[in-house]
Short mmCIF file of C-alpha atoms and ligand atoms in Angstrom, two decimals:
data_model
loop_
_atom_site.label_atom_id
_atom_site.label_comp_id
_atom_site.label_asym_id
_atom_site.label_seq_id
_atom_site.Cartn_x
_atom_site.Cartn_y
_atom_site.Cartn_z
CA MET I 1 95.29 -66.73 64.46
CA SER I 2 94.91 -63.00 65.06
CA ARG I 3 92.02 -61.82 66.80
CA VAL I 4 92.22 -58.10 65.72
CA VAL I 5 89.70 -56.38 63.05
CA THR I 6 90.77 -53.51 61.59
CA VAL I 7 87.43 -51.36 61.43
CA ALA I 8 87.07 -48.00 59.02
CA ALA I 9 84.47 -45.91 60.16
CA ALA I 10 83.07 -44.03 57.36
CA GLN I 11 81.28 -41.21 58.13
CA VAL I 12 79.49 -38.90 55.82
CA GLY I 13 79.36 -35.55 55.41
CA PRO I 14 75.78 -33.88 54.40
CA VAL I 15 73.87 -35.31 51.51
CA GLU I 16 71.66 -32.66 49.67
CA ARG I 17 67.84 -33.58 48.75
CA ASP I 18 68.98 -32.78 44.89
CA THR I 19 72.59 -35.04 45.11
CA PRO I 20 72.46 -37.50 42.17
CA ARG I 21 72.71 -40.73 44.29
CA SER I 22 75.89 -41.72 41.66
CA ASP I 23 78.10 -38.20 44.08
CA VAL I 24 76.69 -39.87 46.81
CA VAL I 25 78.07 -43.47 45.99
CA GLY I 26 81.09 -41.88 44.44
CA ARG I 27 81.75 -40.63 48.06
CA LEU I 28 81.55 -43.84 49.78
CA VAL I 29 83.76 -45.51 47.20
CA ALA I 30 86.37 -43.08 47.33
CA MET I 31 86.23 -44.29 51.66
CA LEU I 32 86.38 -47.27 50.70
CA ALA I 33 89.35 -46.81 48.88
CA GLU I 34 91.29 -45.06 51.52
CA ALA I 35 90.05 -47.38 54.22
CA ALA I 36 91.41 -50.18 52.31
CA GLY I 37 94.76 -48.44 51.50
CA ARG I 38 94.87 -48.08 55.77
CA GLY I 39 94.57 -51.70 56.33
CA ALA I 40 90.95 -52.17 56.82
CA ASP I 41 89.08 -55.45 57.01
CA VAL I 42 85.34 -53.31 57.15
CA VAL I 43 84.07 -50.29 56.46
CA VAL I 44 80.81 -48.78 57.81
CA TYR I 45 78.73 -46.43 56.25
CA PRO I 46 76.39 -44.62 58.35
CA GLU I 47 72.71 -45.20 58.79
CA LEU I 48 70.55 -44.10 55.48
CA ALA I 49 74.14 -43.42 53.95
CA LEU I 50 72.95 -43.21 50.41
CA THR I 51 70.13 -40.64 50.71
CA PRO I 52 69.46 -37.62 52.67
CA PHE I 53 67.52 -38.32 56.17
CA PHE I 54 64.35 -37.85 54.04
CA PRO I 55 62.29 -38.50 57.57
CA ARG I 56 62.70 -34.73 58.26
CA TRP I 57 60.40 -33.91 55.11
CA TRP I 58 56.67 -34.68 54.73
CA PHE I 59 55.34 -36.34 51.62
CA ALA I 60 52.17 -37.66 50.62
CA ASP I 61 51.58 -41.48 50.06
CA GLY I 62 53.01 -42.44 46.42
CA ASP I 63 55.07 -39.17 45.74
CA PRO I 64 57.73 -40.06 43.81
CA GLU I 65 60.40 -38.38 45.31
CA LEU I 66 59.66 -40.22 48.49
CA ALA I 67 59.80 -43.88 46.28
CA GLY I 68 63.43 -42.97 44.96
CA PHE I 69 64.85 -42.62 48.75
CA TYR I 70 64.51 -46.33 48.67
CA ASP I 71 66.40 -49.06 47.15
CA ASP I 72 64.55 -52.84 46.67
CA GLU I 73 68.01 -54.46 46.73
CA VAL I 74 71.88 -53.71 48.08
CA PRO I 75 74.22 -55.01 46.87
CA GLY I 76 71.75 -53.75 43.81
CA PRO I 77 72.28 -51.38 40.95
CA SER I 78 72.77 -48.15 42.54
CA THR I 79 75.08 -49.81 44.46
CA LYS I 80 77.18 -51.68 42.00
CA VAL I 81 80.19 -49.73 42.20
CA LEU I 82 81.08 -49.53 45.54
CA PHE I 83 80.31 -53.78 45.95
CA ASP I 84 82.71 -53.64 43.12
CA GLU I 85 85.58 -51.53 44.10
CA ALA I 86 84.54 -53.64 47.63
CA ARG I 87 85.39 -56.69 45.99
CA ARG I 88 88.39 -55.07 44.30
CA SER I 89 90.06 -54.19 47.61
CA GLY I 90 88.91 -57.30 49.81
CA VAL I 91 87.05 -55.21 51.97
CA ALA I 92 83.32 -56.28 53.86
CA VAL I 93 80.91 -53.35 54.12
CA CYS I 94 78.78 -52.63 56.19
CA LEU I 95 75.79 -49.82 54.61
CA GLY I 96 72.62 -48.57 55.97
CA TYR I 97 69.96 -47.56 53.56
CA ALA I 98 66.02 -47.25 53.40
CA GLU I 99 64.61 -50.83 52.18
CA ARG I 100 61.87 -51.49 50.21
CA ASP I 101 60.29 -54.75 50.30
CA GLY I 102 57.08 -54.94 48.08
CA PRO I 103 54.39 -53.45 49.86
CA HIS I 104 56.60 -52.95 53.27
CA HIS I 105 59.67 -50.25 54.06
CA TYR I 106 62.43 -50.57 56.70
CA ASN I 107 65.60 -48.30 57.91
CA THR I 108 68.06 -51.38 56.90
CA SER I 109 71.62 -52.23 57.11
CA VAL I 110 73.54 -55.25 55.69
CA LEU I 111 76.96 -56.31 55.99
CA VAL I 112 78.48 -57.75 52.93
CA ALA I 113 81.53 -59.97 52.49
CA PRO I 114 83.94 -59.12 50.08
CA ASP I 115 82.97 -61.49 47.05
CA GLY I 116 79.13 -59.65 47.53
CA GLU I 117 77.42 -62.50 49.53
CA VAL I 118 74.69 -60.58 52.47
CA VAL I 119 76.59 -61.93 55.86
CA ALA I 120 74.06 -60.20 57.84
CA LYS I 121 71.12 -57.93 57.38
CA TYR I 122 69.59 -55.88 60.06
CA ARG I 123 65.71 -53.79 60.00
CA LYS I 124 65.76 -51.44 62.54
CA VAL I 125 63.75 -51.87 65.76
CA HIS I 126 63.47 -48.91 67.52
CA VAL I 127 61.78 -46.61 64.83
CA PRO I 128 61.31 -42.84 66.66
CA GLY I 129 59.66 -39.96 65.81
CA HIS I 130 55.93 -39.68 64.90
CA GLU I 131 53.15 -40.21 61.99
CA GLN I 132 52.13 -37.32 60.87
CA HIS I 133 53.23 -34.19 59.64
CA GLU I 134 53.61 -31.85 62.94
CA PRO I 135 53.32 -28.17 61.82
CA TRP I 136 55.15 -26.71 64.99
CA ARG I 137 58.48 -28.56 64.46
CA PRO I 138 61.12 -27.08 62.50
CA PHE I 139 61.79 -29.79 60.94
CA GLN I 140 59.96 -33.36 60.99
CA HIS I 141 60.89 -37.08 62.21
CA LEU I 142 58.88 -39.08 60.14
CA GLU I 143 60.49 -42.22 60.78
CA ARG I 144 57.38 -43.81 62.32
CA ARG I 145 55.48 -42.81 58.57
CA TYR I 146 58.33 -44.11 56.41
CA PHE I 147 59.39 -47.43 57.97
CA GLU I 148 58.20 -50.64 60.19
CA PRO I 149 59.63 -52.11 62.80
CA GLY I 150 62.49 -54.84 62.27
CA ASP I 151 61.66 -58.60 63.96
CA GLY I 152 64.79 -58.99 65.88
CA PHE I 153 68.56 -58.40 66.71
CA ARG I 154 70.67 -61.24 65.64
CA ALA I 155 74.39 -61.88 65.78
CA HIS I 156 76.30 -63.39 63.04
CA ARG I 157 79.48 -64.71 62.30
CA ALA I 158 81.54 -62.26 59.93
CA LEU I 159 85.02 -61.10 60.03
CA GLY I 160 86.47 -63.51 62.03
CA GLY I 161 84.39 -63.20 65.02
CA VAL I 162 80.46 -62.64 65.68
CA VAL I 163 78.87 -59.19 64.71
CA GLY I 164 75.84 -57.42 65.60
CA LEU I 165 74.20 -54.52 63.51
CA ALA I 166 72.07 -51.56 65.40
CA ILE I 167 71.04 -48.68 64.06
CA CYS I 168 70.56 -44.91 65.28
CA ASN I 169 67.88 -45.07 67.83
CA ASP I 170 68.53 -48.38 68.80
CA ARG I 171 71.73 -47.14 70.62
CA ARG I 172 69.94 -45.74 73.13
CA TRP I 173 68.10 -48.87 73.92
CA PRO I 174 70.07 -51.44 76.97
CA GLU I 175 68.56 -54.44 75.43
CA THR I 176 70.01 -53.99 71.86
CA TYR I 177 73.79 -54.36 72.69
CA ARG I 178 72.66 -57.24 75.45
CA VAL I 179 70.18 -59.17 73.95
CA LEU I 180 73.05 -58.88 70.76
CA ALA I 181 76.09 -59.73 73.40
CA LEU I 182 73.68 -62.71 74.97
CA GLN I 183 74.15 -64.23 71.58
CA GLY I 184 77.63 -63.86 71.69
CA ALA I 185 77.88 -60.66 69.82
CA GLU I 186 81.83 -59.11 69.90
CA VAL I 187 81.90 -55.92 67.77
CA ILE I 188 78.37 -54.22 66.96
CA LEU I 189 78.10 -52.11 64.28
CA ILE I 190 75.60 -48.85 64.20
CA GLY I 191 74.98 -46.22 62.02
CA TYR I 192 73.59 -42.92 63.19
CA ASN I 193 71.53 -39.57 62.00
CA THR I 194 71.00 -37.29 65.03
CA PRO I 195 69.97 -34.08 64.73
CA LEU I 196 71.18 -32.04 67.39
CA HIS I 197 68.27 -30.11 67.91
CA TYR I 198 65.51 -32.21 69.51
CA PRO I 199 62.10 -29.94 69.34
CA PRO I 200 60.04 -32.59 71.45
CA ASP I 201 62.69 -31.12 74.79
CA PRO I 202 65.36 -28.50 73.39
CA GLY I 203 66.55 -28.84 77.18
CA GLN I 204 68.48 -31.90 75.71
CA ASP I 205 69.82 -30.66 72.62
CA ARG I 206 73.12 -29.47 75.23
CA LEU I 207 73.24 -33.16 75.56
CA ALA I 208 73.53 -34.53 71.88
CA SER I 209 77.22 -35.21 72.65
CA PHE I 210 77.39 -36.71 76.07
CA HIS I 211 74.42 -38.89 75.64
CA ASN I 212 75.74 -39.97 72.16
CA ASN I 213 78.82 -41.43 73.77
CA LEU I 214 77.16 -42.28 77.28
CA VAL I 215 75.06 -44.64 75.39
CA MET I 216 77.17 -46.60 73.22
CA ALA I 217 80.35 -46.52 76.02
CA ALA I 218 77.88 -48.04 78.88
CA GLY I 219 76.67 -51.00 75.92
CA ALA I 220 80.23 -51.57 75.26
CA TYR I 221 81.66 -51.93 78.93
CA GLN I 222 78.05 -53.42 80.04
CA ASN I 223 78.63 -55.97 77.66
CA GLY I 224 81.99 -56.68 76.87
CA ALA I 225 81.83 -55.56 72.90
CA TRP I 226 83.21 -53.68 70.15
CA VAL I 227 80.88 -50.85 69.68
CA VAL I 228 81.36 -48.40 66.09
CA GLY I 229 79.16 -45.91 65.79
CA VAL I 230 79.17 -43.63 62.44
CA ALA I 231 77.29 -40.40 61.56
CA LYS I 232 76.54 -38.42 58.79
CA GLY I 233 76.68 -35.24 60.27
CA GLY I 234 77.13 -31.67 59.38
CA LEU I 235 74.27 -29.14 58.28
CA GLU I 236 72.01 -31.26 55.84
CA GLY I 237 68.85 -30.04 54.41
CA GLY I 238 69.02 -26.82 56.82
CA VAL I 239 69.48 -29.42 59.93
CA HIS I 240 72.82 -29.91 61.89
CA SER I 241 73.37 -33.24 63.09
CA LEU I 242 75.84 -34.72 65.08
CA ALA I 243 79.06 -36.23 63.60
CA GLU I 244 81.96 -37.57 66.34
CA THR I 245 81.95 -40.57 65.00
CA GLN I 246 83.85 -43.12 67.69
CA VAL I 247 85.15 -46.47 67.66
CA ILE I 248 84.89 -48.09 71.51
CA ALA I 249 86.63 -50.62 73.39
CA PRO I 250 85.23 -53.35 75.67
CA SER I 251 86.43 -51.18 78.29
CA GLY I 252 84.32 -48.03 77.53
CA GLU I 253 87.02 -46.16 75.54
CA VAL I 254 86.82 -44.31 73.03
CA VAL I 255 89.97 -45.47 71.09
CA ALA I 256 89.58 -43.36 67.77
CA LYS I 257 87.11 -40.59 66.91
CA ALA I 258 86.42 -38.43 63.95
CA VAL I 259 87.44 -35.02 64.28
CA THR I 260 85.13 -33.63 61.41
CA GLU I 261 81.64 -33.38 60.45
CA GLY I 262 82.15 -34.14 56.80
CA ASP I 263 83.10 -37.46 54.85
CA GLU I 264 86.26 -38.93 57.26
CA VAL I 265 87.45 -42.02 57.61
CA VAL I 266 88.18 -43.21 61.27
CA VAL I 267 90.44 -46.58 61.64
CA ALA I 268 90.77 -48.48 64.16
CA ALA I 269 92.22 -51.78 65.23
CA CYS I 270 89.76 -54.06 67.41
CA ASP I 271 91.09 -57.20 69.34
CA LEU I 272 87.85 -59.14 69.88
CA ASP I 273 89.88 -61.40 72.11
CA LEU I 274 90.05 -57.80 75.21
CA CYS I 275 85.63 -58.90 74.94
CA ASP I 276 86.66 -61.90 77.03
CA ARG I 277 88.43 -60.22 79.59
CA TYR I 278 84.83 -58.66 80.69
CA ARG I 279 82.60 -61.39 79.86
CA ARG I 280 84.73 -63.70 82.11
CA THR I 281 85.26 -61.59 84.83
CA LEU I 282 82.74 -58.71 85.65
CA PHE I 283 80.52 -59.00 83.14
CA ASP I 284 80.33 -63.23 82.82
CA PHE I 285 76.72 -63.54 81.74
CA ASP I 286 76.23 -67.41 83.10
CA ARG I 287 77.73 -66.69 86.72
CA TYR I 288 76.77 -63.42 87.55
CA ARG I 289 73.53 -62.65 85.72
CA MET I 290 70.06 -62.96 87.92
CA VAL I 291 68.00 -64.15 85.18
CA GLU I 292 64.86 -65.48 87.25
CA HIS I 293 64.86 -62.27 89.33
CA TYR I 294 64.92 -59.83 86.08
CA SER I 295 61.49 -62.32 84.36
CA LEU I 296 59.86 -61.51 87.99
CA LEU I 297 60.41 -57.77 87.95
CA THR I 298 59.69 -57.74 84.30
CA SER I 299 56.32 -59.46 84.75
CA GLN I 300 55.16 -56.39 87.44
CA ARG I 301 56.07 -53.45 85.07
CA GLY I 302 53.70 -50.85 86.43
CA VAL I 303 52.65 -52.32 89.11
CA VAL I 304 53.58 -50.05 91.98
CA PRO I 305 52.78 -50.88 96.03
CA PRO I 306 49.70 -49.14 96.78
CA GLU I 307 49.85 -45.63 98.66
CA PRO I 308 49.24 -46.18 102.21
CA GLN I 309 45.72 -45.89 103.96
CA PRO I 310 45.56 -43.94 106.82
CA GLY I 311 45.49 -45.96 109.54
CA VAL I 312 46.68 -48.78 108.41
CA GLY I 313 49.94 -49.88 108.73
CA PRO I 314 52.87 -49.34 111.40
CA THR I 315 51.59 -47.35 114.02
CA ARG I 316 53.41 -45.19 116.06
CA PRO I 317 53.34 -45.20 119.67
N1 LIG F 1 67.54 -41.86 63.58
C1 LIG F 1 67.34 -41.72 64.59
O1 LIG F 1 67.09 -42.85 65.09
N2 LIG F 1 67.51 -40.57 64.89
C2 LIG F 1 67.21 -40.49 66.22
C3 LIG F 1 66.34 -38.80 67.01
C4 LIG F 1 66.39 -38.47 68.04
S1 LIG F 1 64.65 -39.19 68.00
C5 LIG F 1 63.49 -38.17 67.06
C6 LIG F 1 68.28 -40.68 67.49
O2 LIG F 1 67.98 -41.67 68.24
O3 LIG F 1 69.70 -40.49 67.41
#
């Protein structure tokens, strides 16, 4: 049986603050139709695909504009036409959105089978940025005000293989890929919104593209997994964000990449059997990982040997 999954990475261009939700969903539907026409099994949209990246703005608690960015259910009323199209064309959907669950709020991604069943739901674990308004910044990054962290990474049987989800800042942390790969994940779907300017250290700005590929390619190679990174890119709300949506093979090689900063569908046929080429050789976890050594080291985190004291230690003749 073929283990080739055809993935469509649907990069989304800017979504402005006053763009009606129906317009955004219409753009996602158009990309889904293109993906289906190009033979996709799954279409992957970015983090917070239904809204602008609203953590760049400060809102007081209870602001109705802020409340309007969250969805209580996906698939739900505002995304019905997207999932109707998915059912009609037989394509699975991975979608990032702002989730409200009663009093709780998460930065969430769902993987939905063509029949509308939610096969995976993931709430972002590594929530970056800050909690309070910081007027010195040219724009805010208030994810830590608007979202709680999720409770962990889980691999799921889906798309004829094993699939894991992660969101944006998660991609910079090696644990994300390793925890998923230890559970058997063969393809890891990641959406992101990455401003090209990083106010706490502008010296990193010129490296945004390099770091984006560095972390995802390393995650792919060191874990023998496919990694699909999907951007919300371009100039949105006056903030320029990285595009460069890409599909990365278990070798760490980029096999398909976006060439614009706007709505663009990038398609790649991902052979899941390639994962074992790495997991049965260099990265045979069961054979070569030194788990007992790692736990010793992590239990000593922050413990450094004391400074040598004068007169103590080896003496010179
Ligand atoms: N969305 C998101 O997580 N973006 C961060 C920006 C840098 S941290 C303020 C990222 O890791 O790309």
